[in-house]
Tab-separated table of C-alpha atoms in Angstrom:
chain	number	residue	atom	x	y	z
A	386	MET	CA	29.299	28.151	32.020
A	387	THR	CA	32.448	26.123	32.693
A	388	ARG	CA	31.089	24.893	36.016
A	389	ARG	CA	27.819	23.910	34.360
A	390	HIS	CA	29.676	21.951	31.690
A	391	ALA	CA	31.838	20.269	34.340
A	392	SER	CA	28.746	19.192	36.247
A	393	ALA	CA	27.200	17.692	33.081
A	394	TRP	CA	30.384	15.788	32.223
A	395	LEU	CA	30.582	14.538	35.811
A	396	TRP	CA	27.125	13.003	35.563
A	397	LEU	CA	27.931	11.518	32.155
A	398	ALA	CA	31.324	10.137	33.200
A	399	PRO	CA	30.179	6.710	34.577
A	400	ALA	CA	28.195	5.919	31.427
A	401	LEU	CA	30.973	7.191	29.168
A	402	ILE	CA	33.582	5.107	30.965
A	403	LEU	CA	31.490	1.951	30.650
A	404	PHE	CA	30.731	2.752	27.017
A	405	ALA	CA	34.414	3.241	26.277
A	406	LEU	CA	35.480	0.042	28.054
A	407	PHE	CA	32.882	-2.163	26.402
A	408	LYS	CA	32.555	-0.426	23.027
A	409	PHE	CA	35.479	1.677	21.870
A	410	VAL	CA	38.338	-0.297	23.428
A	411	PRO	CA	37.124	-3.649	21.980
A	412	MET	CA	36.503	-1.932	18.638
A	413	ALA	CA	40.042	-0.550	18.538
A	414	ARG	CA	41.372	-3.961	19.528
A	415	ALA	CA	39.371	-5.628	16.762
A	416	ILE	CA	40.726	-3.181	14.171
A	417	THR	CA	44.279	-4.039	15.236
A	418	MET	CA	43.592	-7.784	15.252
A	419	SER	CA	42.158	-7.626	11.731
A	420	PHE	CA	45.713	-6.961	10.479
A	421	GLN	CA	47.317	-9.687	12.587
A	422	GLU	CA	47.544	-13.424	12.830
A	423	VAL	CA	46.346	-13.915	16.391
A	424	ARG	CA	48.422	-16.550	18.192
A	425	PRO	CA	47.497	-16.898	21.871
A	426	TYR	CA	50.514	-17.257	24.182
A	427	LEU	CA	52.891	-16.955	21.185
A	428	GLY	CA	52.393	-13.327	20.283
A	429	ASN	CA	50.474	-11.889	17.371
A	430	ARG	CA	52.114	-11.605	13.963
A	431	TRP	CA	51.456	-8.707	11.577
A	432	VAL	CA	50.024	-9.940	8.266
A	433	GLY	CA	48.706	-6.702	6.768
A	434	LEU	CA	45.714	-7.218	4.467
A	435	ASP	CA	46.014	-11.015	4.314
A	436	ASN	CA	43.019	-11.514	6.624
A	437	TYR	CA	40.871	-9.309	4.399
A	438	ARG	CA	42.008	-11.199	1.291
A	439	THR	CA	41.147	-14.474	3.024
A	440	VAL	CA	37.690	-13.237	3.940
A	441	LEU	CA	36.860	-11.734	0.556
A	442	GLY	CA	38.121	-14.842	-1.230
A	443	ASP	CA	36.127	-17.238	0.946
A	444	ASP	CA	33.014	-18.714	-0.690
A	445	ALA	CA	31.422	-19.165	2.734
A	446	PHE	CA	31.790	-15.451	3.491
A	447	ARG	CA	30.333	-14.439	0.130
A	448	ALA	CA	27.378	-16.761	0.697
A	449	ALA	CA	26.902	-15.402	4.224
A	450	ALA	CA	27.073	-11.829	2.897
A	451	GLY	CA	24.405	-12.674	0.325
A	452	HIS	CA	22.143	-14.142	2.996
A	453	THR	CA	22.727	-11.052	5.139
A	454	VAL	CA	21.718	-8.710	2.314
A	455	VAL	CA	18.599	-10.750	1.548
A	456	LEU	CA	17.605	-10.783	5.210
A	457	ALA	CA	18.316	-7.071	5.613
A	458	ILE	CA	16.198	-6.138	2.585
A	459	GLY	CA	13.386	-8.536	3.430
A	460	GLU	CA	13.187	-7.620	7.099
A	461	THR	CA	13.473	-3.892	6.341
A	462	VAL	CA	10.670	-3.888	3.784
A	463	GLY	CA	8.504	-6.305	5.769
A	464	SER	CA	8.840	-4.556	9.124
A	465	ILE	CA	8.201	-1.127	7.567
A	466	VAL	CA	5.100	-2.271	5.681
A	467	VAL	CA	3.651	-4.158	8.662
A	468	GLY	CA	4.695	-1.446	11.113
A	469	LEU	CA	3.092	1.284	9.004
A	470	ALA	CA	-0.119	-0.735	8.656
A	471	LEU	CA	-0.252	-1.258	12.433
A	472	ALA	CA	0.455	2.441	13.034
A	473	LEU	CA	-2.416	3.466	10.754
A	474	LEU	CA	-4.746	1.052	12.547
A	475	LEU	CA	-3.706	2.049	16.062
A	476	GLU	CA	-3.067	5.781	15.576
A	477	GLY	CA	-5.456	7.914	17.616
A	478	THR	CA	-6.308	9.080	21.123
A	479	ALA	CA	-8.921	6.510	22.171
A	480	ARG	CA	-8.433	5.203	25.715
A	481	HIS	CA	-8.315	1.514	24.823
A	482	LEU	CA	-5.513	1.976	22.257
A	483	TRP	CA	-2.759	2.080	24.890
A	484	PHE	CA	-3.546	-1.522	25.842
A	485	VAL	CA	-3.585	-2.716	22.217
A	486	ARG	CA	-0.331	-0.890	21.449
A	487	THR	CA	1.317	-2.430	24.500
A	488	ALA	CA	0.194	-5.910	23.469
A	489	VAL	CA	1.435	-5.387	19.895
A	490	PHE	CA	4.766	-4.000	21.147
A	491	LEU	CA	5.511	-7.017	23.371
A	492	PRO	CA	7.492	-9.004	20.737
A	493	THR	CA	10.079	-6.209	20.595
A	494	VAL	CA	10.825	-6.262	24.331
A	495	THR	CA	10.547	-10.026	24.797
A	496	ALA	CA	13.849	-11.870	25.234
A	497	MET	CA	15.033	-13.410	21.981
A	498	ALA	CA	15.498	-16.785	23.675
A	499	VAL	CA	11.772	-16.825	24.492
A	500	VAL	CA	10.888	-15.678	20.969
A	501	ALA	CA	13.060	-18.404	19.435
A	502	ALA	CA	11.496	-21.091	21.637
A	503	LEU	CA	8.008	-19.884	20.684
A	504	TRP	CA	8.726	-19.911	16.963
A	505	ARG	CA	10.363	-23.310	17.151
A	506	VAL	CA	7.058	-24.605	18.483
A	507	ILE	CA	5.142	-22.769	15.749
A	508	TYR	CA	7.494	-24.081	13.047
A	509	TYR	CA	7.513	-27.676	14.340
A	510	PRO	CA	7.783	-29.651	11.079
A	511	ALA	CA	5.453	-32.531	11.959
A	512	PRO	CA	1.940	-32.550	10.414
A	513	ASP	CA	0.467	-31.807	13.847
A	514	GLY	CA	2.742	-28.777	14.372
A	515	ALA	CA	1.105	-25.429	15.133
A	516	LEU	CA	1.600	-23.802	11.716
A	517	ASN	CA	1.288	-27.056	9.781
A	518	SER	CA	-2.058	-27.711	11.438
A	519	VAL	CA	-3.345	-24.353	10.205
A	520	LEU	CA	-1.972	-25.032	6.717
A	521	GLY	CA	-3.696	-28.425	6.776
A	522	TRP	CA	-7.070	-26.720	7.221
A	523	ILE	CA	-6.664	-25.029	3.830
A	524	GLY	CA	-5.317	-28.099	2.093
A	525	LEU	CA	-1.604	-27.265	2.088
A	526	GLY	CA	0.912	-29.962	2.902
A	527	PRO	CA	3.181	-29.844	5.961
A	528	GLY	CA	6.254	-27.658	5.550
A	529	GLN	CA	9.725	-28.130	6.993
A	530	PHE	CA	10.313	-24.394	7.572
A	531	LEU	CA	13.558	-24.191	9.597
A	532	ASP	CA	14.650	-27.691	8.595
A	533	SER	CA	14.622	-27.139	4.831
A	534	PRO	CA	17.372	-25.224	2.945
A	535	HIS	CA	14.650	-23.842	0.647
A	536	THR	CA	12.490	-22.259	3.362
A	537	SER	CA	14.757	-21.719	6.365
A	538	LEU	CA	15.943	-18.221	5.380
A	539	TRP	CA	12.387	-17.031	4.697
A	540	SER	CA	11.198	-18.541	7.971
A	541	VAL	CA	13.848	-16.650	9.922
A	542	MET	CA	12.956	-13.498	7.975
A	543	ALA	CA	9.330	-13.843	9.083
A	544	VAL	CA	10.473	-13.960	12.710
A	545	GLY	CA	12.552	-10.811	12.175
A	546	VAL	CA	9.603	-8.975	10.626
A	547	TRP	CA	7.301	-10.110	13.457
A	548	ARG	CA	9.760	-8.805	16.025
A	549	GLY	CA	10.813	-5.591	14.271
A	550	ALA	CA	7.445	-4.332	12.998
A	551	PRO	CA	6.150	-3.187	16.440
A	552	TYR	CA	9.279	-1.086	16.941
A	553	ASP	CA	8.741	0.618	13.585
A	554	MET	CA	5.052	0.991	14.442
A	555	MET	CA	5.823	3.137	17.500
A	556	ILE	CA	8.050	5.452	15.443
A	557	PHE	CA	5.366	5.775	12.773
A	558	ILE	CA	2.708	6.541	15.401
A	559	ALA	CA	4.907	9.323	16.756
A	560	GLY	CA	5.370	10.640	13.210
A	561	LEU	CA	1.643	10.539	12.440
A	562	ALA	CA	0.919	12.417	15.660
A	563	GLY	CA	3.152	15.253	14.443
A	564	VAL	CA	1.281	15.802	11.171
A	565	ASP	CA	-0.688	19.057	11.173
A	566	ARG	CA	-4.391	18.155	11.380
A	567	THR	CA	-5.416	21.267	9.493
A	568	LEU	CA	-3.748	19.791	6.413
A	569	TYR	CA	-6.086	16.794	6.629
A	570	GLU	CA	-9.067	19.151	6.908
A	571	ALA	CA	-7.929	21.224	3.947
A	572	ALA	CA	-7.385	18.109	1.823
A	573	ALA	CA	-10.807	16.756	2.811
A	574	ALA	CA	-12.394	20.084	1.895
A	575	ASP	CA	-10.791	19.764	-1.549
A	576	GLY	CA	-12.448	16.371	-1.970
A	577	ALA	CA	-9.477	14.094	-1.179
A	578	GLY	CA	-10.406	10.686	0.199
A	579	PRO	CA	-8.588	8.852	3.018
A	580	LEU	CA	-6.007	7.246	0.719
A	581	ARG	CA	-5.240	10.488	-1.092
A	582	ARG	CA	-4.907	12.328	2.218
A	583	LEU	CA	-2.534	9.640	3.403
A	584	TRP	CA	-0.433	9.733	0.216
A	585	HIS	CA	-0.359	13.500	-0.371
A	586	VAL	CA	-0.441	14.811	3.218
A	587	ALA	CA	0.789	12.285	5.770
A	588	PHE	CA	3.604	10.608	3.846
A	589	PRO	CA	5.303	13.834	2.632
A	590	ALA	CA	5.164	15.217	6.192
A	591	MET	CA	6.830	12.015	7.464
A	592	ARG	CA	9.865	11.958	5.154
A	593	ALA	CA	12.266	12.321	8.082
A	594	VAL	CA	10.459	9.558	9.958
A	595	PHE	CA	10.731	7.206	6.985
A	596	GLY	CA	14.436	7.973	6.730
A	597	ILE	CA	14.993	7.128	10.390
A	598	VAL	CA	12.944	3.932	10.223
A	599	ILE	CA	14.622	2.699	7.026
A	600	THR	CA	18.089	3.363	8.450
A	601	LEU	CA	17.390	1.638	11.767
A	602	ALA	CA	15.648	-1.324	10.122
A	603	ALA	CA	18.453	-1.801	7.593
A	604	ILE	CA	21.141	-1.714	10.296
A	605	ARG	CA	19.086	-4.134	12.372
A	606	GLY	CA	18.891	-6.478	9.389
A	607	LEU	CA	22.610	-6.286	8.615
A	608	ARG	CA	23.534	-7.087	12.225
A	609	VAL	CA	21.159	-10.014	12.614
A	610	PHE	CA	22.654	-12.714	14.815
A	611	THR	CA	20.630	-13.860	17.811
A	612	GLU	CA	17.605	-15.198	15.947
A	613	ILE	CA	19.833	-17.053	13.468
A	614	TYR	CA	21.978	-18.498	16.237
A	615	LEU	CA	19.014	-19.666	18.314
A	616	LEU	CA	16.760	-20.862	15.490
A	617	THR	CA	19.118	-22.502	12.984
A	618	ASN	CA	22.749	-21.731	13.928
A	619	GLY	CA	23.377	-21.119	10.233
A	620	GLY	CA	21.870	-24.377	9.028
A	621	PRO	CA	20.658	-26.423	7.372
A	622	ASN	CA	23.675	-26.756	5.083
A	623	GLY	CA	24.638	-23.117	5.596
A	624	SER	CA	21.379	-21.837	4.082
A	625	THR	CA	20.904	-19.282	6.880
A	626	GLU	CA	24.545	-18.464	7.602
A	627	VAL	CA	25.017	-14.698	7.927
A	628	VAL	CA	28.101	-12.571	8.478
A	629	MET	CA	27.592	-12.286	12.238
A	630	THR	CA	27.225	-16.039	12.797
A	631	LEU	CA	30.217	-16.674	10.543
A	632	VAL	CA	32.297	-14.197	12.571
A	633	TYR	CA	31.226	-15.962	15.758
A	634	LYS	CA	32.235	-19.360	14.409
A	635	LEU	CA	35.536	-18.122	12.990
A	636	GLY	CA	36.517	-16.407	16.223
A	637	LEU	CA	35.180	-18.629	18.980
A	638	GLU	CA	34.913	-22.066	17.378
A	639	ARG	CA	37.832	-22.118	14.913
A	640	ASN	CA	40.019	-19.682	16.888
A	641	GLU	CA	40.755	-17.620	13.753
A	642	LEU	CA	40.420	-14.320	15.570
A	643	GLY	CA	42.288	-12.264	12.978
A	644	VAL	CA	40.085	-13.428	10.110
A	645	ALA	CA	36.971	-12.991	12.262
A	646	SER	CA	38.033	-9.433	13.097
A	647	ALA	CA	38.545	-8.641	9.412
A	648	ALA	CA	35.039	-9.952	8.612
A	649	SER	CA	33.533	-7.869	11.415
A	650	MET	CA	35.344	-4.761	10.163
A	651	LEU	CA	33.886	-5.285	6.691
A	652	LEU	CA	30.419	-5.517	8.233
A	653	LEU	CA	31.104	-2.354	10.236
A	654	ALA	CA	32.213	-0.555	7.075
A	655	ALA	CA	29.024	-1.634	5.268
A	656	THR	CA	26.934	-0.354	8.176
A	657	VAL	CA	28.723	3.001	8.238
A	658	VAL	CA	28.366	3.424	4.468
A	659	LEU	CA	24.661	2.573	4.680
A	660	THR	CA	24.165	5.124	7.445
A	661	LEU	CA	26.018	7.852	5.528
A	662	ILE	CA	23.992	7.181	2.370
A	663	ALA	CA	20.763	7.365	4.352
A	664	GLN	CA	21.830	10.663	5.938
A	665	LEU	CA	22.813	12.081	2.531
A	666	LEU	CA	19.462	11.119	1.023
A	667	ARG	CA	17.629	12.682	3.969
A	668	ARG	CA	19.481	15.962	3.561
A	669	ARG	CA	18.803	16.093	-0.168
A	670	SER	CA	15.104	15.420	0.378
């Protein structure tokens, strides 16, 4: 048994070493820096909780936290609803479905830089832009989308839903495949229609799946960065600034690494709390 365990750890060692070097060591360093005033070449100075007080007292951080929560809720609900609808449409064993599922899943595996470039073309604010042209056909005026403080956050949210829904769809398809088919037959024999079978048979059997999807989608929404950075970089006028982009700017643009570390630790704490709550709710259910 000991030799078998040693062999397993030997195979895992390269991945664990890389994971430790690029995950745990930077995390430990960030925790330490969050309590320090980072002064390159001069030596760091211990400041205790001052960085956390600075972050929590900053109006920009509170606004970014609000935007993050709105994005997390919107993208979570949107991606789950769209993903579930796609899963119900594409669930089955027909031969052609693998091609349709692959095509639908492409946004999830496409590089975010490509996705951002595509949506910048779609959101082009001129009247002859891709989306504005479609809106013009139904008599709606041209929108500014990413260039307006009133619509930029919702426009970025739509991109997040478009990219996250296929990922949720695949999890839902796997969950639907695990539902006992005899339950559908028994419900149909009792006179239940498709919607009632879905509500009273499929959904209760997929409670664990819903818990996993909600947790992953919420964490994905809280940690949103790349699409914001590439689409708006927090603008216009800070209307799409989120915690991750603010941490990036504090650390790499303003060189306030201690404050940036404190902000990232607060985001980490929120993510951990969210995960623990989701696990607790799953166990109770």
